[in-house]
Coordinates of C-alpha atoms in Angstrom, one line a residue:
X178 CA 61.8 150.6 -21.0
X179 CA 59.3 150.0 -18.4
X180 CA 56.3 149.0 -19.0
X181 CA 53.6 150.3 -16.7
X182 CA 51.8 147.9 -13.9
X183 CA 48.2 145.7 -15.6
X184 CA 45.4 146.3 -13.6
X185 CA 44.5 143.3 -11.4
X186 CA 41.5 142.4 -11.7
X187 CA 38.6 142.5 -8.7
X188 CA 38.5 139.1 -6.6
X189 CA 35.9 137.0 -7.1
X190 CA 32.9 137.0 -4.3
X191 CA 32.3 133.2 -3.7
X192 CA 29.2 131.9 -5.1
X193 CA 26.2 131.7 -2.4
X194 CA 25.7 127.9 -1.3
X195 CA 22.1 126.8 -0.3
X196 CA 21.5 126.1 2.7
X197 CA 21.5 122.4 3.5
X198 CA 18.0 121.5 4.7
X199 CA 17.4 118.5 7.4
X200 CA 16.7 115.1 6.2
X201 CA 12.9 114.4 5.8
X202 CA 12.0 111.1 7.2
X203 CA 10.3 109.0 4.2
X204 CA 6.6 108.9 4.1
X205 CA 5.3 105.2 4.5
X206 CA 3.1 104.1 1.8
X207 CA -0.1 103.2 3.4
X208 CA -0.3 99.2 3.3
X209 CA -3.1 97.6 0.4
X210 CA -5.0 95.2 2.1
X211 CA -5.6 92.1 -0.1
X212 CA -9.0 91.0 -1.0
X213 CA -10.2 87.9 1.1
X214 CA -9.2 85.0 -0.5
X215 CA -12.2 82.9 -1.7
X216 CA -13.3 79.6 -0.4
X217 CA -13.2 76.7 -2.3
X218 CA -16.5 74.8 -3.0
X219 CA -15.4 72.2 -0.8
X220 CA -14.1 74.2 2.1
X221 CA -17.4 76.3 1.5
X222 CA -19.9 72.7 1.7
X223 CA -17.7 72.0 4.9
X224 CA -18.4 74.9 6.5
X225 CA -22.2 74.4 5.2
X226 CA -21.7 70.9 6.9
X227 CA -20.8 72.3 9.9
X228 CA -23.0 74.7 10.4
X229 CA -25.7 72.5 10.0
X230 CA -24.6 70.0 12.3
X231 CA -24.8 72.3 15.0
X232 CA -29.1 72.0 14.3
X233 CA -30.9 68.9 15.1
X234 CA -32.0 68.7 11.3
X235 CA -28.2 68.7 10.2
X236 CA -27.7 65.9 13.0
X237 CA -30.4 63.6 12.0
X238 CA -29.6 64.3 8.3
X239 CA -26.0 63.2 9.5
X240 CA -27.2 60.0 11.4
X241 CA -29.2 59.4 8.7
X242 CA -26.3 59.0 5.8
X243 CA -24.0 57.2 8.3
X244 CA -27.1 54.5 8.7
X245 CA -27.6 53.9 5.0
X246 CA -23.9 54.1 4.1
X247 CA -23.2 51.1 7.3
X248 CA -25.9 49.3 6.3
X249 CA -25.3 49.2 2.3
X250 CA -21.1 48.4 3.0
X251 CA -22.5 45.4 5.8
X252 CA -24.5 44.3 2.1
X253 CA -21.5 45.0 -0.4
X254 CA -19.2 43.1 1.9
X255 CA -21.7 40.1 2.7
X256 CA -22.5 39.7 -1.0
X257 CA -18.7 39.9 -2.2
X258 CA -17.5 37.2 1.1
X259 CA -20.4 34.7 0.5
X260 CA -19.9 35.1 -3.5
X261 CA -16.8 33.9 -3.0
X262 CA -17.1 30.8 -0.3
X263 CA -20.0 29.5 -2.4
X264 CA -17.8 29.5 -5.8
X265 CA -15.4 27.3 -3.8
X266 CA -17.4 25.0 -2.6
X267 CA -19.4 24.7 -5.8
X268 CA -15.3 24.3 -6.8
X269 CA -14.8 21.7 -4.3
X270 CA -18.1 19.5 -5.2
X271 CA -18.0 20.0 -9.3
X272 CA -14.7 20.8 -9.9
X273 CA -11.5 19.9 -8.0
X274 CA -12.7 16.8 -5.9
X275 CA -13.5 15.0 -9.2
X276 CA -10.5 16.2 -10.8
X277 CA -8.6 14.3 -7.6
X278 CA -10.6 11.0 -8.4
X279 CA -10.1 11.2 -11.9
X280 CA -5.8 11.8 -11.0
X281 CA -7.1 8.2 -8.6
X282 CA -8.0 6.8 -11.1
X283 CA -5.5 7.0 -13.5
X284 CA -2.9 6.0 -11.2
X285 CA -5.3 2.5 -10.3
X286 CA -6.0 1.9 -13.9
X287 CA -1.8 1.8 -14.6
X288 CA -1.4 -0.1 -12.1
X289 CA -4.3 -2.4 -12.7
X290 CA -3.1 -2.5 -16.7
X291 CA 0.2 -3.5 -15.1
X292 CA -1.1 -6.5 -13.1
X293 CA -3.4 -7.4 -15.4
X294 CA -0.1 -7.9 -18.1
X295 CA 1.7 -9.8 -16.0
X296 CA -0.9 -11.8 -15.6
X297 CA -1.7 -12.9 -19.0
X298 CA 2.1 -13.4 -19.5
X299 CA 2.0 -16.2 -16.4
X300 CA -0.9 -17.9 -18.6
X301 CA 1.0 -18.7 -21.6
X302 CA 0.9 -17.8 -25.4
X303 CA -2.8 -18.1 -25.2
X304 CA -3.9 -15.0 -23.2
X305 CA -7.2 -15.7 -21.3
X306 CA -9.4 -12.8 -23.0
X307 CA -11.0 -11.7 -19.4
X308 CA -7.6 -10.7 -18.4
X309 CA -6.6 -9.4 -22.3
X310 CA -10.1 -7.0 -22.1
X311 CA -9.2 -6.1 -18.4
X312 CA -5.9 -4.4 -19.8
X313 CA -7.2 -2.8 -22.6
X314 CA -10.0 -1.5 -20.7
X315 CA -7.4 -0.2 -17.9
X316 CA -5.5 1.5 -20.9
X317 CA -8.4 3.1 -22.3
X318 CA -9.4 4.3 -19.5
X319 CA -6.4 6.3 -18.0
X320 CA -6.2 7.6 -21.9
X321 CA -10.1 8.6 -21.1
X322 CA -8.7 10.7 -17.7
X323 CA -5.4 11.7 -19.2
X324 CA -7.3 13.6 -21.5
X325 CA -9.6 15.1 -19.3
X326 CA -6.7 16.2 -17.0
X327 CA -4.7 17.7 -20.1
X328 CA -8.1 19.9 -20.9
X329 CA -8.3 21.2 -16.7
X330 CA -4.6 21.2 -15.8
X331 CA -3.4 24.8 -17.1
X332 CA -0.6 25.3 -19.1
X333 CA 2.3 26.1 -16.5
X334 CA 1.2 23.6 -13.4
X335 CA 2.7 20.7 -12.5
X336 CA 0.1 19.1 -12.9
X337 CA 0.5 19.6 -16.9
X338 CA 4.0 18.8 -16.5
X339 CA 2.8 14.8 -15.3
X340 CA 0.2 15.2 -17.9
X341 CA 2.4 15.6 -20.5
X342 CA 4.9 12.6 -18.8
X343 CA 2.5 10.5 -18.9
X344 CA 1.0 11.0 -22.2
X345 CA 4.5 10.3 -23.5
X346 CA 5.3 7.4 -21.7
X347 CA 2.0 5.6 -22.3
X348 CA 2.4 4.7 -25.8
X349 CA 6.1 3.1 -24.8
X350 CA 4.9 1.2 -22.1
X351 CA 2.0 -0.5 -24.2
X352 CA 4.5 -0.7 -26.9
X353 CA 6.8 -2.6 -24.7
X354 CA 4.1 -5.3 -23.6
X355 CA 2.9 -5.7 -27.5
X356 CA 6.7 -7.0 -27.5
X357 CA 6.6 -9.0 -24.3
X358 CA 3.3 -10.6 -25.4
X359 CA 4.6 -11.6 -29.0
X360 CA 8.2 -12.7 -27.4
X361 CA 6.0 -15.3 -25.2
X362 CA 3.6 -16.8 -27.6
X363 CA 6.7 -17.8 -29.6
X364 CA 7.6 -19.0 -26.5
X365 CA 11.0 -16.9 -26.4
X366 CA 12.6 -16.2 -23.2
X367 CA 13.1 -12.1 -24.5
X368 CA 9.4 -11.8 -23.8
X369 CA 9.9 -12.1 -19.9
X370 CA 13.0 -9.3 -19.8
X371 CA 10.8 -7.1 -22.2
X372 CA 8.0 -7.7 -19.4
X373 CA 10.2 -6.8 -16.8
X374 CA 11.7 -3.6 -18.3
X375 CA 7.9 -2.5 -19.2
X376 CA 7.3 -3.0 -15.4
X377 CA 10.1 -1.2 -14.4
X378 CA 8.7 1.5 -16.9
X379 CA 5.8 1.5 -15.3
X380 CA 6.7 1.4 -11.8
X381 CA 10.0 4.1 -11.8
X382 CA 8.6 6.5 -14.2
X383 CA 5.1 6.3 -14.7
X384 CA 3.4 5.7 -11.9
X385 CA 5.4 8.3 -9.9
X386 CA 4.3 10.8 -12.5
X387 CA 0.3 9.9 -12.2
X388 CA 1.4 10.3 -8.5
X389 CA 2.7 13.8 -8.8
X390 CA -0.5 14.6 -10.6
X391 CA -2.7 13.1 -8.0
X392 CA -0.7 15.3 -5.3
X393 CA -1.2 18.2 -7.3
X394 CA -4.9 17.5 -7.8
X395 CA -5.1 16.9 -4.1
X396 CA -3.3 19.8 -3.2
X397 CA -5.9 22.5 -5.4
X398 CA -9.0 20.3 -3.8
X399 CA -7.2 21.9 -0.4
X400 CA -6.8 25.0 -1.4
X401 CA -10.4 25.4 -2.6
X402 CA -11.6 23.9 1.1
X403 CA -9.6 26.6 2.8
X404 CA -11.5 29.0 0.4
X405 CA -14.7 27.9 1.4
X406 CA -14.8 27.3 5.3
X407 CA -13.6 30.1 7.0
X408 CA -15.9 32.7 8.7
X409 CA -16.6 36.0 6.7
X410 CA -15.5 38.2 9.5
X411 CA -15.1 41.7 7.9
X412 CA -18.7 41.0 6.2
X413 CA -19.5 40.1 10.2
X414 CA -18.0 42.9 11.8
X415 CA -19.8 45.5 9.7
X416 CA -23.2 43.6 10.4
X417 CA -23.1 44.1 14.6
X418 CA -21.4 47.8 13.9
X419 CA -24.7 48.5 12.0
X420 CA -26.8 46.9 14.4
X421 CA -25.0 48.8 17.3
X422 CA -25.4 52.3 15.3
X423 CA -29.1 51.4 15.2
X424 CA -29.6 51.0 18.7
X425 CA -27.5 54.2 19.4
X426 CA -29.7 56.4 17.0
X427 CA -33.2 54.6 18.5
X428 CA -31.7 55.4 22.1
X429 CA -31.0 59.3 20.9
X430 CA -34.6 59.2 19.5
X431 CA -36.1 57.7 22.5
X432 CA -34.0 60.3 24.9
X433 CA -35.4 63.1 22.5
X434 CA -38.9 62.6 21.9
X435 CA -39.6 60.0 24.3
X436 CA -41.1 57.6 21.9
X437 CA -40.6 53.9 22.3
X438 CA -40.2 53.3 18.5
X439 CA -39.5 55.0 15.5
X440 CA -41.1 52.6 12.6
X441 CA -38.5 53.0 9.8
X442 CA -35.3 52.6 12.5
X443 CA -37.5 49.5 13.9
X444 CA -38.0 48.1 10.1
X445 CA -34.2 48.6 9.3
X446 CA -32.8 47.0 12.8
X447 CA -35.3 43.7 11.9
X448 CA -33.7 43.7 8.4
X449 CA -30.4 43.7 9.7
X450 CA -30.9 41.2 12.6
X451 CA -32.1 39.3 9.6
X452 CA -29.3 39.5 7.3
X453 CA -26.6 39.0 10.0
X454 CA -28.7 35.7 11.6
X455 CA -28.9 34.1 8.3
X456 CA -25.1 34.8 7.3
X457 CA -23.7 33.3 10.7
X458 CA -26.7 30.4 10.6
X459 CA -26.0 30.0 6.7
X460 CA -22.3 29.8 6.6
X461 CA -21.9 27.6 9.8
X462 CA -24.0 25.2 8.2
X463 CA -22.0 25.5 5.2
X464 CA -18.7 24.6 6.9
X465 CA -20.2 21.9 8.9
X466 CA -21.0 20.2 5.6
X467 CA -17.9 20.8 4.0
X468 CA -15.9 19.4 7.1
X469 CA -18.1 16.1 7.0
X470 CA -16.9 16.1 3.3
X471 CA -13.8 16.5 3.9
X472 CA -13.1 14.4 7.1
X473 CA -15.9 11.7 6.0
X474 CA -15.5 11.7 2.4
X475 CA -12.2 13.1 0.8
X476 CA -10.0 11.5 3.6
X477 CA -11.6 8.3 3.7
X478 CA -11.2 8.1 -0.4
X479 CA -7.5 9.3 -0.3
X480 CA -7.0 6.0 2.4
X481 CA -9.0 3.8 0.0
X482 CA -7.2 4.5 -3.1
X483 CA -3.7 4.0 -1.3
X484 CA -4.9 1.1 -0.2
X485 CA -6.3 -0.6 -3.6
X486 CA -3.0 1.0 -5.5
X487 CA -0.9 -1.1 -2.8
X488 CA -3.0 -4.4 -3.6
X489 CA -2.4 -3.8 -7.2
X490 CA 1.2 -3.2 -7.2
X491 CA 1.5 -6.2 -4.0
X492 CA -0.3 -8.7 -7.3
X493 CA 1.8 -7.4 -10.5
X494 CA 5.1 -7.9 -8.1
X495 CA 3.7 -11.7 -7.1
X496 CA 3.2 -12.3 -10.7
X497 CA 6.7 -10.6 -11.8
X498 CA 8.3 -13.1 -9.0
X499 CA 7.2 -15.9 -11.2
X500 CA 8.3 -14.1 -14.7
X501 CA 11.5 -13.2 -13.3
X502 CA 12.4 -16.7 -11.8
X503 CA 15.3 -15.3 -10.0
X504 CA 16.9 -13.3 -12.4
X505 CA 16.3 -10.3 -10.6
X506 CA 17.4 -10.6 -6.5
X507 CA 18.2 -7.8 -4.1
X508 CA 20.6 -8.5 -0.8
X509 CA 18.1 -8.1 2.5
X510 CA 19.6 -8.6 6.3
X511 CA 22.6 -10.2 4.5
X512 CA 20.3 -13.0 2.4
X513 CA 19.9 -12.6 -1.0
X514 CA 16.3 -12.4 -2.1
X515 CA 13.9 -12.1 -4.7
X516 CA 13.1 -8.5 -6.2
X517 CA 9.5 -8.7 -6.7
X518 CA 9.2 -11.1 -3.3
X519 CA 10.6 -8.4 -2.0
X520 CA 8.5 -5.3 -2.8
X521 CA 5.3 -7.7 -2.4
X522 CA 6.3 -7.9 1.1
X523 CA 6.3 -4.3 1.3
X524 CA 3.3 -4.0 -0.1
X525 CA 1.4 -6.1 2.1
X526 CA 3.1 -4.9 5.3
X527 CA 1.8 -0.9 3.9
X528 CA -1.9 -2.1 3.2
X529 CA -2.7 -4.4 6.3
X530 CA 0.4 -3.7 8.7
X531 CA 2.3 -6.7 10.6
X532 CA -1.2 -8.0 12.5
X533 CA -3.2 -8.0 9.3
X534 CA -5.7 -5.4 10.7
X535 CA -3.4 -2.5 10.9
X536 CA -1.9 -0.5 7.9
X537 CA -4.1 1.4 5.4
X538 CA -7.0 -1.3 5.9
X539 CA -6.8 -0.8 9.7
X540 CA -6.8 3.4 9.0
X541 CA -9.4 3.4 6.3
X542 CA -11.9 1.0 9.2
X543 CA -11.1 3.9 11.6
X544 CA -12.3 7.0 9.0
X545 CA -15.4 4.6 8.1
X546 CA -18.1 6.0 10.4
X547 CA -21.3 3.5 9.5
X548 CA -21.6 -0.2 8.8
X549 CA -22.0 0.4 5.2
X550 CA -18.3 1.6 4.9
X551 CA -16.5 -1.1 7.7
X552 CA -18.3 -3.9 5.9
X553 CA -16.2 -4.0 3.2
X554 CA -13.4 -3.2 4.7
X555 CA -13.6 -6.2 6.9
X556 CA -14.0 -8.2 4.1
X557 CA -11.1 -7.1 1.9
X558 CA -8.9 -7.1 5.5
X559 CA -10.0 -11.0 5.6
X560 CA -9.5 -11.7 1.8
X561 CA -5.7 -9.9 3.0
X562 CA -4.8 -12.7 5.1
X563 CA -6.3 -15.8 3.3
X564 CA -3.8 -14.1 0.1
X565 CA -0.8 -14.2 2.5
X566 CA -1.7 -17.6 3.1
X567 CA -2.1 -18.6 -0.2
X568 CA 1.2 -16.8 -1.2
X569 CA 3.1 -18.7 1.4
X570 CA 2.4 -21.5 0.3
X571 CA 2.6 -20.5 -3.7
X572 CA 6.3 -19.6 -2.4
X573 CA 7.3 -22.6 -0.9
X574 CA 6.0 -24.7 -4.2
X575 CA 8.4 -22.6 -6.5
X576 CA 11.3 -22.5 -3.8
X577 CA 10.9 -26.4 -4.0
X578 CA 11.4 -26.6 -7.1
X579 CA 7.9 -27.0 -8.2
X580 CA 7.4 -24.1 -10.7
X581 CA 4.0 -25.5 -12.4
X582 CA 2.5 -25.7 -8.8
X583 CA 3.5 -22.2 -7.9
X584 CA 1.9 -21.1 -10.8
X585 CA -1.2 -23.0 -10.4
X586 CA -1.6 -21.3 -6.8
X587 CA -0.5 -17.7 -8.6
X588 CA -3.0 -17.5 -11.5
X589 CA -5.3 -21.2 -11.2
X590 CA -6.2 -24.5 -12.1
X591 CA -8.9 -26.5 -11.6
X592 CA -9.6 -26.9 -8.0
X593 CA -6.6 -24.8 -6.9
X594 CA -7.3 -21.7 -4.8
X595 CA -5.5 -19.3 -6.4
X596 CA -4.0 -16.0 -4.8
X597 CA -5.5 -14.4 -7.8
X598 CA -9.3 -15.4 -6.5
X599 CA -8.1 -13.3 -3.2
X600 CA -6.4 -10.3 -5.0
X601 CA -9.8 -10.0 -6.6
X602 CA -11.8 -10.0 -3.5
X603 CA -9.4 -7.6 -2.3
X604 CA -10.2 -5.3 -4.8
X605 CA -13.8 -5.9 -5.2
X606 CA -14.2 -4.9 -1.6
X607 CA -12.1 -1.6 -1.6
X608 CA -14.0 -0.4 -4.7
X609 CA -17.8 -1.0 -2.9
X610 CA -15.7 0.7 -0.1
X611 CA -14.8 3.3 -2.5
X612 CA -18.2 3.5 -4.3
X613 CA -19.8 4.0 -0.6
X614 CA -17.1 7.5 0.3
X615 CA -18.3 8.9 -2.5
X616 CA -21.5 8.6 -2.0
X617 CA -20.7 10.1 1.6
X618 CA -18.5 13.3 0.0
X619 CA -21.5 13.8 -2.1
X620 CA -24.0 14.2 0.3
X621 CA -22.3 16.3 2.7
X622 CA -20.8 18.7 0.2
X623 CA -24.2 19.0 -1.4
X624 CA -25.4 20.3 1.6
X625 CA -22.4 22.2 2.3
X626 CA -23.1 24.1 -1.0
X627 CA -26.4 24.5 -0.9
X628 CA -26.8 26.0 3.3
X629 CA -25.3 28.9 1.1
X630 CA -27.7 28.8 -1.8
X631 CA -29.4 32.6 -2.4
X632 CA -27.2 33.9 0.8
X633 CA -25.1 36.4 -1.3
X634 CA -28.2 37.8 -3.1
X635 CA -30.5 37.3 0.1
X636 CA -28.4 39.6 2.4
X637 CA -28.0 42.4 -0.3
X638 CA -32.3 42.9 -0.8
X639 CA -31.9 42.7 2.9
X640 CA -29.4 45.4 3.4
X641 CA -30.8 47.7 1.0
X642 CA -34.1 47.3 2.2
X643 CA -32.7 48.2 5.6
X644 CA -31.0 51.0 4.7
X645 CA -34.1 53.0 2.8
X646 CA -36.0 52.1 5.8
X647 CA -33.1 53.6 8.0
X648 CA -33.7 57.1 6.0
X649 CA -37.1 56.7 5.7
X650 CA -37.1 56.6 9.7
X651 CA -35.3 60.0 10.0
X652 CA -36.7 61.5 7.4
X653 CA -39.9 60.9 9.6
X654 CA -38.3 62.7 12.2
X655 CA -36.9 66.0 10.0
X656 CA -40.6 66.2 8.7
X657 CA -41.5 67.4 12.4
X658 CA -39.2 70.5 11.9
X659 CA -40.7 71.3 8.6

């Protein structure tokens, strides 16, 4: 059975398509201008700045400033550099020269304790009680200086560290010639080797350590001269840059106005000519005083006190060679000698020199610059050779066998002209010496100190005064715009 033919159904007409249009080209946003940006208050006062420079106001107003801000710095520097130099020379004359003698002094009055204990050993039991008070007093005194020296020294110096040595070795060393003393009045032989070790005590342990302190005491005196003397040369400086700014701004005035002088400019160049004459005036005479200290007072005492310490230690080593009696010899040029001979020798040779009139003695007469300090020194250089004399022939008693003679010519008897009498003079002499340098260092660091007396304060009033009438000069020359 056939089955009859479906319709088919109509084709589909295709669905219309849009046309395709042309790319539009993008519209550009129109660009947003940002707002200014706004000045800063500082950029803003610049600008002010500026623009008023460009006006003769805004320049004087300008010259003006610069004046009083030279003039005030040249003051602030001046004050601060002066301030300074006069502390150090009011260091150098209250402070650290004494400090130095004081360090001198303890190192004399050791060695002087030391002579003056060997010296009452030579006498006997019975210790004369000049030469008994003349260690004790020795004693007390470097206990007096030790003190002071512990209360300046500063905890972490060296000079604290020799402080400290010596205040520790002071109470062995007298303890050691309490020993020596009883040993000889009981006429015991142990008091001469407890004499001796006290000696070498004295002479390997403390008196290098009161030498390390008088070093260090000498060293800090130095360093306050090198704060003092030199020129203040930024403080200077700023004085002629003033004066020169000055003379520019009266030479613009002059060119402007054709006026000879402007009053307040005139006022404020005087006070600064002023100020800058009595700084240079002020601190030359200041460091010409100092320098007289130093080269006619600090190094004449430093000399001096070698000097007297190498007398003392030249008499406690004469006295030890009759203590010792031998026991004690050293090899020199292949001969054996005695130890203490020996380092009296030395002694000698350092204070006087081969002639007699060389050495310390002969270096001391040269720093001397007046009769009043050779005197002495002549006399103690003469009192030198009459000792080596004496000592000679002390030596040749002892070396003969004659022990009682020797000593006799060492410490004296009646009518004997002992080497003792001539160690005295010795040492009388080099103290007047002494007393005289000081005297000198006094005088010339007083008027070192004192050339810079109201300076600091003097060149500040000055300064400011200069300066207000610096702006009181231009402000005379704005009021003519007004």
């Amino acid at each position: 059975m056939t089955h009859p033919p479906q319709a088919q159904a109509p084709p589909q007409a295709p669905a219309p398509t849009r046309p395709q249009l042309p790319p539009q080209p993008k519209q550009k946003q129109p660009r947003q201008t940002p707002p200014p940006a706004r000045s800063t208050a500082w950029s803003e006062g610049v600008d002010r700045l500026r623009a008023a420079a460009t006006t003769e106001p805004g320049r004087l107003r300008a010259i003006g400033a610069l004046l009083a801000a030279l003039l005030l710095a040249f003051g602030a520097v001046t004050t601060w550099q002066t301030t300074t130099r006069a502390d150090a020379a009011d260091r150098v004359l209250n402070r650290s020269q004494p400090l130095s003698n004081d360090a001198a002094a303890i190192y004399r009055s050791l060695a002087d304790a030391n002579t003056a204990a060997s010296s009452g050993f030579l006498a006997g039991g019975q210790e004369p009680a000049k030469v008994r008070e003349r260690y004790r007093r020795d004693i007390d005194r470097a206990g007096e200086k030790l003190a002071t020296a512990a209360s300046n020294a500063g905890s972490d110096s060296s000079s604290a560290a020799a402080v400290s040595r010596l205040n520790t070795l002071l109470p062995q060393y007298t303890a050691l010639i309490e020993r020596a003393r009883a040993n000889n009045r009981q006429g015991l032989p142990l008091g001469g080797a407890y004499l001796r070790y006290a000696n070498d005590t004295m002479q390997t342990r403390m008196l290098p350590a009161a030498e390390k302190l008088y070093k260090a005491e000498n060293a800090r005196l130095a360093d306050d001269y090198a704060d003092a003397k030199p020129y203040p040369w930024p403080a200077i400086a700023l004085g002629v840059l003033a004066l020169a700014a000055l003379a520019l701004a009266q030479h613009r005035n002059y060119r402007r106005t054709n006026r000879v002088f402007n009053t307040g400019l005139l006022a404020a160049t005087t006070a600064t000519a002023a100020a800058l004459l009595w700084l240079l005036a002020g601190h030359t005479f200041a460091r010409s005083g100092l320098n007289e200290s130093y080269d006619h007072g600090v190094k004449s005492l430093n000399v001096l006190n070698d000097a007297r310490i190498s007398s003392l230690k030249a008499r406690g080593n004469e006295n030890l060679t009759l203590v010792s009696r031998g026991a004690e010899t050293v090899a020199v040029g292949g001969a054996t000698k005695d130890k203490f001979d020996v380092a009296y020798q030395q002694q000698m040779q350092r204070l006087a020199g081969a002639n007699g009139e060389s050495g310390l003695l002969g270096e001391a007469a040269e720093l001397a610059d007046d009769d009043a300090g050779r005197t002495p020194l002549k006399a103690a250089a003469d009192n030198v050779t009459e000792w080596q004399d004496r000592h000679s022939s002390a030596r040749a008693s002892d070396d003969s066998g004659d022990y009682e003679g020797a000593l006799d010519k060492v410490i004296g008897a009646d009518g004997a002209e002992p080497t003792g009498e001539s160690f005295d003079n010795v040492d009388a002499a080099l103290d007047t010496a002494l007393a005289h340098e000081q005297g000198e260092f006094q005088r010339a660091a007083e008027d070192g100190k004192s050339a810079m007396a109201g300076l600091p304060v003097g060149v500040a009033v000055l300064a400011v005064l200069g300066a207000t009438a610096a702006v009181l000069g231009i402000g005379r020359r704005l009021s003519e715009y007004r």
